[in-house]
PDB file of C-alpha atoms and ligand atoms in Angstrom:
ATOM      1  CA  MET A  21       3.724   0.200  12.739  1.00  0.00           C
ATOM      2  CA  ARG A  22       4.345   2.611  15.565  1.00  0.00           C
ATOM      3  CA  ILE A  23       3.075   6.198  15.522  1.00  0.00           C
ATOM      4  CA  ASP A  24       4.220   8.772  18.092  1.00  0.00           C
ATOM      5  CA  ILE A  25       2.237  11.995  18.234  1.00  0.00           C
ATOM      6  CA  LEU A  26       3.683  15.088  19.914  1.00  0.00           C
ATOM      7  CA  THR A  27       0.977  17.508  20.972  1.00  0.00           C
ATOM      8  CA  LEU A  28      -0.015  20.115  23.528  1.00  0.00           C
ATOM      9  CA  PHE A  29      -3.522  18.644  23.614  1.00  0.00           C
ATOM     10  CA  PRO A  30      -3.362  14.830  23.832  1.00  0.00           C
ATOM     11  CA  GLN A  31      -7.030  14.630  24.817  1.00  0.00           C
ATOM     12  CA  MET A  32      -8.057  15.911  21.416  1.00  0.00           C
ATOM     13  CA  PHE A  33      -7.213  12.421  20.126  1.00  0.00           C
ATOM     14  CA  ASP A  34      -9.490  10.599  22.567  1.00  0.00           C
ATOM     15  CA  GLY A  35     -12.346  10.160  20.115  1.00  0.00           C
ATOM     16  CA  PRO A  36     -10.622   9.520  16.778  1.00  0.00           C
ATOM     17  CA  LEU A  37      -8.133   6.965  18.097  1.00  0.00           C
ATOM     18  CA  SER A  38     -10.383   5.056  20.444  1.00  0.00           C
ATOM     19  CA  GLU A  39     -13.255   4.108  18.185  1.00  0.00           C
ATOM     20  CA  SER A  40     -14.027   1.731  15.369  1.00  0.00           C
ATOM     21  CA  ILE A  41     -11.323   0.469  13.008  1.00  0.00           C
ATOM     22  CA  ILE A  42      -8.438   2.430  14.554  1.00  0.00           C
ATOM     23  CA  LYS A  43      -9.317   1.072  17.975  1.00  0.00           C
ATOM     24  CA  ARG A  44      -9.453  -2.492  16.646  1.00  0.00           C
ATOM     25  CA  ALA A  45      -6.149  -2.073  14.790  1.00  0.00           C
ATOM     26  CA  GLN A  46      -4.463  -1.120  18.067  1.00  0.00           C
ATOM     27  CA  ALA A  47      -6.135  -3.929  19.985  1.00  0.00           C
ATOM     28  CA  ALA A  48      -4.958  -6.407  17.330  1.00  0.00           C
ATOM     29  CA  GLY A  49      -1.382  -5.131  17.687  1.00  0.00           C
ATOM     30  CA  LEU A  50      -1.254  -3.935  14.056  1.00  0.00           C
ATOM     31  CA  VAL A  51      -0.412  -0.389  15.123  1.00  0.00           C
ATOM     32  CA  GLU A  52       0.808   1.246  18.332  1.00  0.00           C
ATOM     33  CA  ILE A  53      -0.159   4.871  18.770  1.00  0.00           C
ATOM     34  CA  HIS A  54       1.558   6.842  21.538  1.00  0.00           C
ATOM     35  CA  LEU A  55       0.604  10.356  22.566  1.00  0.00           C
ATOM     36  CA  HIS A  56       3.212  12.641  24.137  1.00  0.00           C
ATOM     37  CA  ASP A  57       2.372  15.896  25.875  1.00  0.00           C
ATOM     38  CA  ILE A  58       5.006  18.435  24.806  1.00  0.00           C
ATOM     39  CA  ARG A  59       4.401  20.288  28.073  1.00  0.00           C
ATOM     40  CA  ASP A  60       5.997  17.341  29.903  1.00  0.00           C
ATOM     41  CA  TYR A  61       9.280  18.335  28.258  1.00  0.00           C
ATOM     42  CA  SER A  62       9.182  21.954  29.414  1.00  0.00           C
ATOM     43  CA  THR A  63      11.810  22.816  32.016  1.00  0.00           C
ATOM     44  CA  ASP A  64      10.042  26.099  32.682  1.00  0.00           C
ATOM     45  CA  LYS A  65       8.594  26.170  36.221  1.00  0.00           C
ATOM     46  CA  HIS A  66       5.219  27.258  34.800  1.00  0.00           C
ATOM     47  CA  ARG A  67       5.446  24.622  32.039  1.00  0.00           C
ATOM     48  CA  HIS A  68       5.355  27.363  29.400  1.00  0.00           C
ATOM     49  CA  VAL A  69       5.680  26.081  25.863  1.00  0.00           C
ATOM     50  CA  ASP A  70       5.170  29.322  23.928  1.00  0.00           C
ATOM     51  CA  ASP A  71       6.791  32.733  23.761  1.00  0.00           C
ATOM     52  CA  TYR A  72       6.551  36.051  21.910  1.00  0.00           C
ATOM     53  CA  PRO A  73       7.957  36.050  18.368  1.00  0.00           C
ATOM     54  CA  PHE A  74      11.192  37.860  17.567  1.00  0.00           C
ATOM     55  CA  GLY A  75      10.405  40.832  15.347  1.00  0.00           C
ATOM     56  CA  GLY A  76       7.168  41.615  17.154  1.00  0.00           C
ATOM     57  CA  GLU A  77       4.463  39.878  15.091  1.00  0.00           C
ATOM     58  CA  ALA A  78       1.051  39.163  16.622  1.00  0.00           C
ATOM     59  CA  GLY A  79       0.519  35.783  18.294  1.00  0.00           C
ATOM     60  CA  MET A  80       2.664  33.347  20.222  1.00  0.00           C
ATOM     61  CA  VAL A  81       5.204  30.859  18.891  1.00  0.00           C
ATOM     62  CA  MET A  82       5.869  27.330  20.188  1.00  0.00           C
ATOM     63  CA  LYS A  83       9.294  27.308  21.847  1.00  0.00           C
ATOM     64  CA  ILE A  84      12.130  25.249  20.468  1.00  0.00           C
ATOM     65  CA  GLU A  85      13.431  23.677  23.713  1.00  0.00           C
ATOM     66  CA  PRO A  86      10.498  21.461  24.784  1.00  0.00           C
ATOM     67  CA  VAL A  87       9.781  20.346  21.225  1.00  0.00           C
ATOM     68  CA  ALA A  88      13.446  19.553  20.557  1.00  0.00           C
ATOM     69  CA  ALA A  89      13.673  17.682  23.880  1.00  0.00           C
ATOM     70  CA  ALA A  90      10.596  15.606  23.014  1.00  0.00           C
ATOM     71  CA  ILE A  91      11.857  14.714  19.545  1.00  0.00           C
ATOM     72  CA  ASP A  92      15.378  13.922  20.829  1.00  0.00           C
ATOM     73  CA  ASP A  93      13.953  11.707  23.542  1.00  0.00           C
ATOM     74  CA  LEU A  94      11.955   9.637  21.035  1.00  0.00           C
ATOM     75  CA  LYS A  95      14.723   9.560  18.422  1.00  0.00           C
ATOM     76  CA  GLY A  96      17.060   8.242  21.119  1.00  0.00           C
ATOM     77  CA  GLN A  97      14.782   5.228  21.559  1.00  0.00           C
ATOM     78  CA  ARG A  98      14.252   4.158  17.929  1.00  0.00           C
ATOM     79  CA  HIS A  99      14.710   5.121  14.312  1.00  0.00           C
ATOM     80  CA  TYR A 100      11.886   7.057  12.671  1.00  0.00           C
ATOM     81  CA  ASP A 101      11.170   6.688   8.945  1.00  0.00           C
ATOM     82  CA  HIS A 102       9.294   9.982   8.956  1.00  0.00           C
ATOM     83  CA  ILE A 103       9.143  12.951  11.325  1.00  0.00           C
ATOM     84  CA  LEU A 104       6.101  14.839  10.114  1.00  0.00           C
ATOM     85  CA  PHE A 105       4.852  18.304  10.947  1.00  0.00           C
ATOM     86  CA  MET A 106       1.193  19.188  10.460  1.00  0.00           C
ATOM     87  CA  THR A 107       0.870  22.641   8.932  1.00  0.00           C
ATOM     88  CA  PRO A 108      -1.415  24.391   6.425  1.00  0.00           C
ATOM     89  CA  ASP A 109       1.610  25.249   4.278  1.00  0.00           C
ATOM     90  CA  GLY A 110       2.700  21.615   3.998  1.00  0.00           C
ATOM     91  CA  GLU A 111       2.250  19.210   1.091  1.00  0.00           C
ATOM     92  CA  ARG A 112      -1.425  18.421   0.539  1.00  0.00           C
ATOM     93  CA  LEU A 113      -2.406  14.990   1.881  1.00  0.00           C
ATOM     94  CA  CYS A 114      -3.556  12.585  -0.825  1.00  0.00           C
ATOM     95  CA  GLN A 115      -4.168   8.849  -1.111  1.00  0.00           C
ATOM     96  CA  LYS A 116      -0.738   8.253  -2.653  1.00  0.00           C
ATOM     97  CA  MET A 117       0.921   9.867   0.354  1.00  0.00           C
ATOM     98  CA  SER A 118      -1.167   7.762   2.755  1.00  0.00           C
ATOM     99  CA  ASN A 119      -0.228   4.622   0.804  1.00  0.00           C
ATOM    100  CA  GLN A 120       3.466   5.487   1.127  1.00  0.00           C
ATOM    101  CA  LEU A 121       3.228   6.292   4.829  1.00  0.00           C
ATOM    102  CA  SER A 122       1.429   3.000   5.487  1.00  0.00           C
ATOM    103  CA  LEU A 123       4.640   1.167   4.486  1.00  0.00           C
ATOM    104  CA  ALA A 124       6.667   2.819   7.266  1.00  0.00           C
ATOM    105  CA  GLY A 125       7.790   1.177  10.495  1.00  0.00           C
ATOM    106  CA  ASN A 126       7.899   4.169  12.832  1.00  0.00           C
ATOM    107  CA  ILE A 127       6.367   7.595  12.260  1.00  0.00           C
ATOM    108  CA  MET A 128       6.518  10.658  14.490  1.00  0.00           C
ATOM    109  CA  ILE A 129       3.907  13.396  14.007  1.00  0.00           C
ATOM    110  CA  LEU A 130       4.345  16.858  15.490  1.00  0.00           C
ATOM    111  CA  CYS A 131       1.274  19.038  15.925  1.00  0.00           C
ATOM    112  CA  GLY A 132       1.729  22.787  15.858  1.00  0.00           C
ATOM    113  CA  HIS A 133      -0.305  25.371  17.750  1.00  0.00           C
ATOM    114  CA  TYR A 134      -0.539  29.102  18.277  1.00  0.00           C
ATOM    115  CA  LYS A 135       0.989  31.239  15.530  1.00  0.00           C
ATOM    116  CA  GLY A 136       3.438  28.503  14.601  1.00  0.00           C
ATOM    117  CA  ILE A 137       6.494  26.704  15.801  1.00  0.00           C
ATOM    118  CA  ASP A 138      10.074  27.995  16.047  1.00  0.00           C
ATOM    119  CA  TYR A 139      11.197  27.478  12.451  1.00  0.00           C
ATOM    120  CA  ARG A 140      14.468  25.806  13.463  1.00  0.00           C
ATOM    121  CA  ILE A 141      12.448  22.713  14.430  1.00  0.00           C
ATOM    122  CA  ARG A 142      11.154  22.511  10.874  1.00  0.00           C
ATOM    123  CA  GLU A 143      14.607  23.078   9.414  1.00  0.00           C
ATOM    124  CA  HIS A 144      16.524  20.615  11.555  1.00  0.00           C
ATOM    125  CA  TYR A 145      14.179  17.804  12.603  1.00  0.00           C
ATOM    126  CA  ILE A 146      11.205  17.563  10.261  1.00  0.00           C
ATOM    127  CA  THR A 147      11.397  15.234   7.252  1.00  0.00           C
ATOM    128  CA  GLY A 148       7.939  15.961   5.812  1.00  0.00           C
ATOM    129  CA  GLU A 149       5.256  18.634   6.228  1.00  0.00           C
ATOM    130  CA  ILE A 150       1.609  17.784   5.615  1.00  0.00           C
ATOM    131  CA  SER A 151      -1.492  19.912   5.147  1.00  0.00           C
ATOM    132  CA  ILE A 152      -4.985  18.442   5.012  1.00  0.00           C
ATOM    133  CA  GLY A 153      -6.331  21.353   2.978  1.00  0.00           C
ATOM    134  CA  ASP A 154      -6.226  25.054   2.270  1.00  0.00           C
ATOM    135  CA  TYR A 155      -7.807  26.251   5.489  1.00  0.00           C
ATOM    136  CA  VAL A 156      -6.384  26.978   8.919  1.00  0.00           C
ATOM    137  CA  LEU A 157      -7.307  24.844  11.926  1.00  0.00           C
ATOM    138  CA  THR A 158      -6.662  25.882  15.508  1.00  0.00           C
ATOM    139  CA  GLY A 159      -3.830  23.363  15.634  1.00  0.00           C
ATOM    140  CA  GLY A 160      -2.388  20.280  13.989  1.00  0.00           C
ATOM    141  CA  GLU A 161      -4.257  17.734  16.123  1.00  0.00           C
ATOM    142  CA  LEU A 162      -7.342  17.231  13.963  1.00  0.00           C
ATOM    143  CA  ALA A 163      -5.120  17.134  10.883  1.00  0.00           C
ATOM    144  CA  ALA A 164      -2.852  14.524  12.519  1.00  0.00           C
ATOM    145  CA  ALA A 165      -5.901  12.420  13.391  1.00  0.00           C
ATOM    146  CA  VAL A 166      -6.920  12.535   9.718  1.00  0.00           C
ATOM    147  CA  VAL A 167      -3.446  11.391   8.634  1.00  0.00           C
ATOM    148  CA  VAL A 168      -3.406   8.565  11.197  1.00  0.00           C
ATOM    149  CA  ASP A 169      -6.866   7.388  10.162  1.00  0.00           C
ATOM    150  CA  SER A 170      -6.065   7.380   6.452  1.00  0.00           C
ATOM    151  CA  VAL A 171      -2.743   5.571   7.007  1.00  0.00           C
ATOM    152  CA  VAL A 172      -3.765   2.989   9.606  1.00  0.00           C
ATOM    153  CA  ARG A 173      -6.689   1.642   7.562  1.00  0.00           C
ATOM    154  CA  LEU A 174      -4.174   0.781   4.817  1.00  0.00           C
ATOM    155  CA  ILE A 175      -1.968  -1.397   7.033  1.00  0.00           C
ATOM    156  CA  PRO A 176      -2.467  -5.013   5.907  1.00  0.00           C
ATOM    157  CA  GLY A 177      -4.919  -6.800   8.170  1.00  0.00           C
ATOM    158  CA  VAL A 178      -6.612  -3.654   9.484  1.00  0.00           C
ATOM    159  CA  LEU A 179      -9.588  -3.791   7.123  1.00  0.00           C
ATOM    160  CA  SER A 180     -11.456  -7.061   7.390  1.00  0.00           C
ATOM    161  CA  ASP A 181     -11.830  -7.230   3.615  1.00  0.00           C
ATOM    162  CA  GLU A 182      -8.457  -6.033   2.384  1.00  0.00           C
ATOM    163  CA  MET A 183      -9.754  -5.563  -1.112  1.00  0.00           C
ATOM    164  CA  SER A 184     -12.044  -2.819   0.061  1.00  0.00           C
ATOM    165  CA  ALA A 185      -9.101  -0.417   0.404  1.00  0.00           C
ATOM    166  CA  LEU A 186      -8.242  -1.092  -3.232  1.00  0.00           C
ATOM    167  CA  THR A 187     -11.681   0.002  -4.392  1.00  0.00           C
ATOM    168  CA  ASP A 188     -11.659   3.237  -2.350  1.00  0.00           C
ATOM    169  CA  SER A 189     -12.123   6.543  -4.070  1.00  0.00           C
ATOM    170  CA  PHE A 190      -8.770   7.977  -5.264  1.00  0.00           C
ATOM    171  CA  GLN A 191      -6.959   4.632  -5.096  1.00  0.00           C
ATOM    172  CA  ASP A 192      -6.836   4.570  -8.922  1.00  0.00           C
ATOM    173  CA  ASN A 193      -7.631   8.245  -9.542  1.00  0.00           C
ATOM    174  CA  LEU A 194     -11.331   7.439  -9.804  1.00  0.00           C
ATOM    175  CA  LEU A 195     -14.141   8.169  -7.368  1.00  0.00           C
ATOM    176  CA  ALA A 196     -15.850   5.072  -5.989  1.00  0.00           C
ATOM    177  CA  PRO A 197     -19.096   3.912  -7.637  1.00  0.00           C
ATOM    178  CA  PRO A 198     -22.404   4.149  -5.702  1.00  0.00           C
ATOM    179  CA  VAL A 199     -23.233   1.343  -3.276  1.00  0.00           C
ATOM    180  CA  TYR A 200     -26.627   0.085  -2.093  1.00  0.00           C
ATOM    181  CA  THR A 201     -28.019  -2.439   0.383  1.00  0.00           C
ATOM    182  CA  ARG A 202     -31.405  -3.963   1.172  1.00  0.00           C
ATOM    183  CA  PRO A 203     -34.256  -3.241   0.656  1.00  0.00           C
ATOM    184  CA  ALA A 204     -34.071  -3.242  -3.140  1.00  0.00           C
ATOM    185  CA  GLU A 205     -36.906  -0.736  -3.170  1.00  0.00           C
ATOM    186  CA  PHE A 206     -37.645   2.073  -0.688  1.00  0.00           C
ATOM    187  CA  ASN A 207     -40.266   4.790  -1.218  1.00  0.00           C
ATOM    188  CA  GLY A 208     -40.404   3.658  -4.833  1.00  0.00           C
ATOM    189  CA  TRP A 209     -36.654   4.294  -5.234  1.00  0.00           C
ATOM    190  CA  ARG A 210     -35.155   1.224  -6.815  1.00  0.00           C
ATOM    191  CA  VAL A 211     -31.614  -0.066  -6.665  1.00  0.00           C
ATOM    192  CA  PRO A 212     -30.177  -0.300 -10.232  1.00  0.00           C
ATOM    193  CA  ASP A 213     -31.370  -3.563 -11.778  1.00  0.00           C
ATOM    194  CA  VAL A 214     -27.890  -4.623 -12.819  1.00  0.00           C
ATOM    195  CA  LEU A 215     -26.865  -4.998  -9.166  1.00  0.00           C
ATOM    196  CA  LEU A 216     -29.647  -7.537  -8.660  1.00  0.00           C
ATOM    197  CA  SER A 217     -28.822  -9.439 -11.838  1.00  0.00           C
ATOM    198  CA  GLY A 218     -26.276 -11.815 -10.314  1.00  0.00           C
ATOM    199  CA  ASN A 219     -24.082 -11.278 -13.394  1.00  0.00           C
ATOM    200  CA  ASP A 220     -20.622 -10.474 -11.973  1.00  0.00           C
ATOM    201  CA  ALA A 221     -19.151  -9.310 -15.267  1.00  0.00           C
ATOM    202  CA  LEU A 222     -22.025  -6.914 -15.937  1.00  0.00           C
ATOM    203  CA  ILE A 223     -21.846  -5.607 -12.378  1.00  0.00           C
ATOM    204  CA  ALA A 224     -18.100  -5.000 -12.651  1.00  0.00           C
ATOM    205  CA  GLU A 225     -18.620  -3.149 -15.935  1.00  0.00           C
ATOM    206  CA  TRP A 226     -21.416  -1.044 -14.428  1.00  0.00           C
ATOM    207  CA  ARG A 227     -19.228  -0.127 -11.440  1.00  0.00           C
ATOM    208  CA  GLU A 228     -16.373   0.876 -13.706  1.00  0.00           C
ATOM    209  CA  GLN A 229     -18.656   3.006 -15.822  1.00  0.00           C
ATOM    210  CA  GLN A 230     -20.198   4.667 -12.772  1.00  0.00           C
ATOM    211  CA  ALA A 231     -16.770   5.377 -11.277  1.00  0.00           C
ATOM    212  CA  TYR A 232     -15.675   7.012 -14.490  1.00  0.00           C
ATOM    213  CA  GLU A 233     -18.881   9.048 -14.946  1.00  0.00           C
ATOM    214  CA  ARG A 234     -18.880  10.290 -11.350  1.00  0.00           C
ATOM    215  CA  THR A 235     -15.218  11.268 -11.616  1.00  0.00           C
ATOM    216  CA  LEU A 236     -15.817  13.105 -14.889  1.00  0.00           C
ATOM    217  CA  ARG A 237     -18.771  14.982 -13.393  1.00  0.00           C
ATOM    218  CA  LEU A 238     -17.471  15.698  -9.881  1.00  0.00           C
ATOM    219  CA  ARG A 239     -13.660  15.642 -10.088  1.00  0.00           C
ATOM    220  CA  PRO A 240     -12.547  15.913 -13.715  1.00  0.00           C
ATOM    221  CA  ASP A 241      -9.128  17.091 -12.494  1.00  0.00           C
ATOM    222  CA  LEU A 242      -8.429  13.495 -11.387  1.00  0.00           C
ATOM    223  CA  LEU A 243      -8.672  12.275 -14.967  1.00  0.00           C
ATOM    224  CA  GLY A 244      -5.953  14.567 -16.263  1.00  0.00           C
ATOM    225  CA  PRO A 245      -6.101  17.443 -18.756  1.00  0.00           C
ATOM    226  CA  ASP A 246      -7.603  15.626 -21.776  1.00  0.00           C
ATOM    227  CA  THR A 247     -10.871  14.090 -20.598  1.00  0.00           C
ATOM    228  CA  SER A 248     -13.367  15.602 -23.015  1.00  0.00           C
ATOM    229  CA  ALA A 249     -12.894  12.962 -25.701  1.00  0.00           C
ATOM    230  CA  PRO A 250     -14.801   9.680 -25.153  1.00  0.00           C
ATOM    231  CA  SER A 251     -11.580   7.790 -25.824  1.00  0.00           C
ATOM    232  CA  ALA A 252     -10.207   9.192 -22.568  1.00  0.00           C
ATOM    233  CA  LYS A 253     -12.284   6.614 -20.678  1.00  0.00           C
ATOM    234  CA  PRO A 254      -9.798   4.404 -18.853  1.00  0.00           C
ATOM    235  CA  HIS A 255      -9.786   0.682 -19.478  1.00  0.00           C
ATOM    236  CA  ARG A 256      -9.011  -0.794 -16.148  1.00  0.00           C
ATOM    237  CA  LYS A 257      -7.379  -4.167 -15.766  1.00  0.00           C
ATOM    238  CA  LYS A 258      -9.678  -6.929 -14.627  1.00  0.00           C
ATOM    239  CA  ASN A 259      -9.355  -8.193 -11.032  1.00  0.00           C
ATOM    240  CA  MET A 260      -8.014  -4.903  -9.707  1.00  0.00           C
TER     241      MET A 260
HETATM  242  N1  ADE B 323      -2.694  23.057  11.204  1.00  0.00           N
HETATM  243  C1  ADE B 323      -3.556  24.080  11.059  1.00  0.00           C
HETATM  244  N2  ADE B 323      -4.235  23.997   9.913  1.00  0.00           N
HETATM  245  C2  ADE B 323      -3.792  22.860   9.289  1.00  0.00           C
HETATM  246  C3  ADE B 323      -4.086  22.235   8.058  1.00  0.00           C
HETATM  247  N3  ADE B 323      -4.978  22.737   7.216  1.00  0.00           N
HETATM  248  N4  ADE B 323      -3.431  21.106   7.754  1.00  0.00           N
HETATM  249  C4  ADE B 323      -2.505  20.589   8.594  1.00  0.00           C
HETATM  250  N5  ADE B 323      -2.178  21.143   9.765  1.00  0.00           N
HETATM  251  C5  ADE B 323      -2.804  22.265  10.117  1.00  0.00           C
END
């Protein structure tokens, strides 16, 4: 997969893209991530990329010319499956969306700043708009980093144990069960006995039960409207 990110602040990605799993995925050639400074596409002698809004609202708006030039330049080099714009009024990011994006070949992500971006960019270039939640960030960069992280870890081969993505929270509309490691006892706090039992079937059943109980308690919305009845407990297929 190839991801091209258009931003006014490429350095904001230094941390998120150069550590841990995302770093290793790039080193292994499983994903290429390219950052493009929109300012490099400004023909303005002061490299201006924003201007006052028509109609006199407060705040500055990202200009159409440098953004259009950047997108055209990249589109001229390859086909993009998705040209995404990060914005608080976009579709809310969820695991299903990340799963779908992880199947793509080439993705372009545009990060907005200031009051917004000239709307014609959104109308004529953008194929999908993503929000990471109902709050407003100073720009789309942190949101884009979240999207990249959630998508890249799903590319086959990126996680050392591929099954671990399948047991993530949200992957089957259930929160993940609790996990523990050694020591089995700390400060008198014991790990649940079943996990030390060596009985795989019992452990799997316990995990399933815990996932369901935690979801019911913390995120009942994930279970759908009718979760009060005990019969609403899902029976998951074995070996999932
Ligand atoms: N840009 C500013 N706030 C954002 C948000 N919540 N999601 C995506 N992009 C954004």
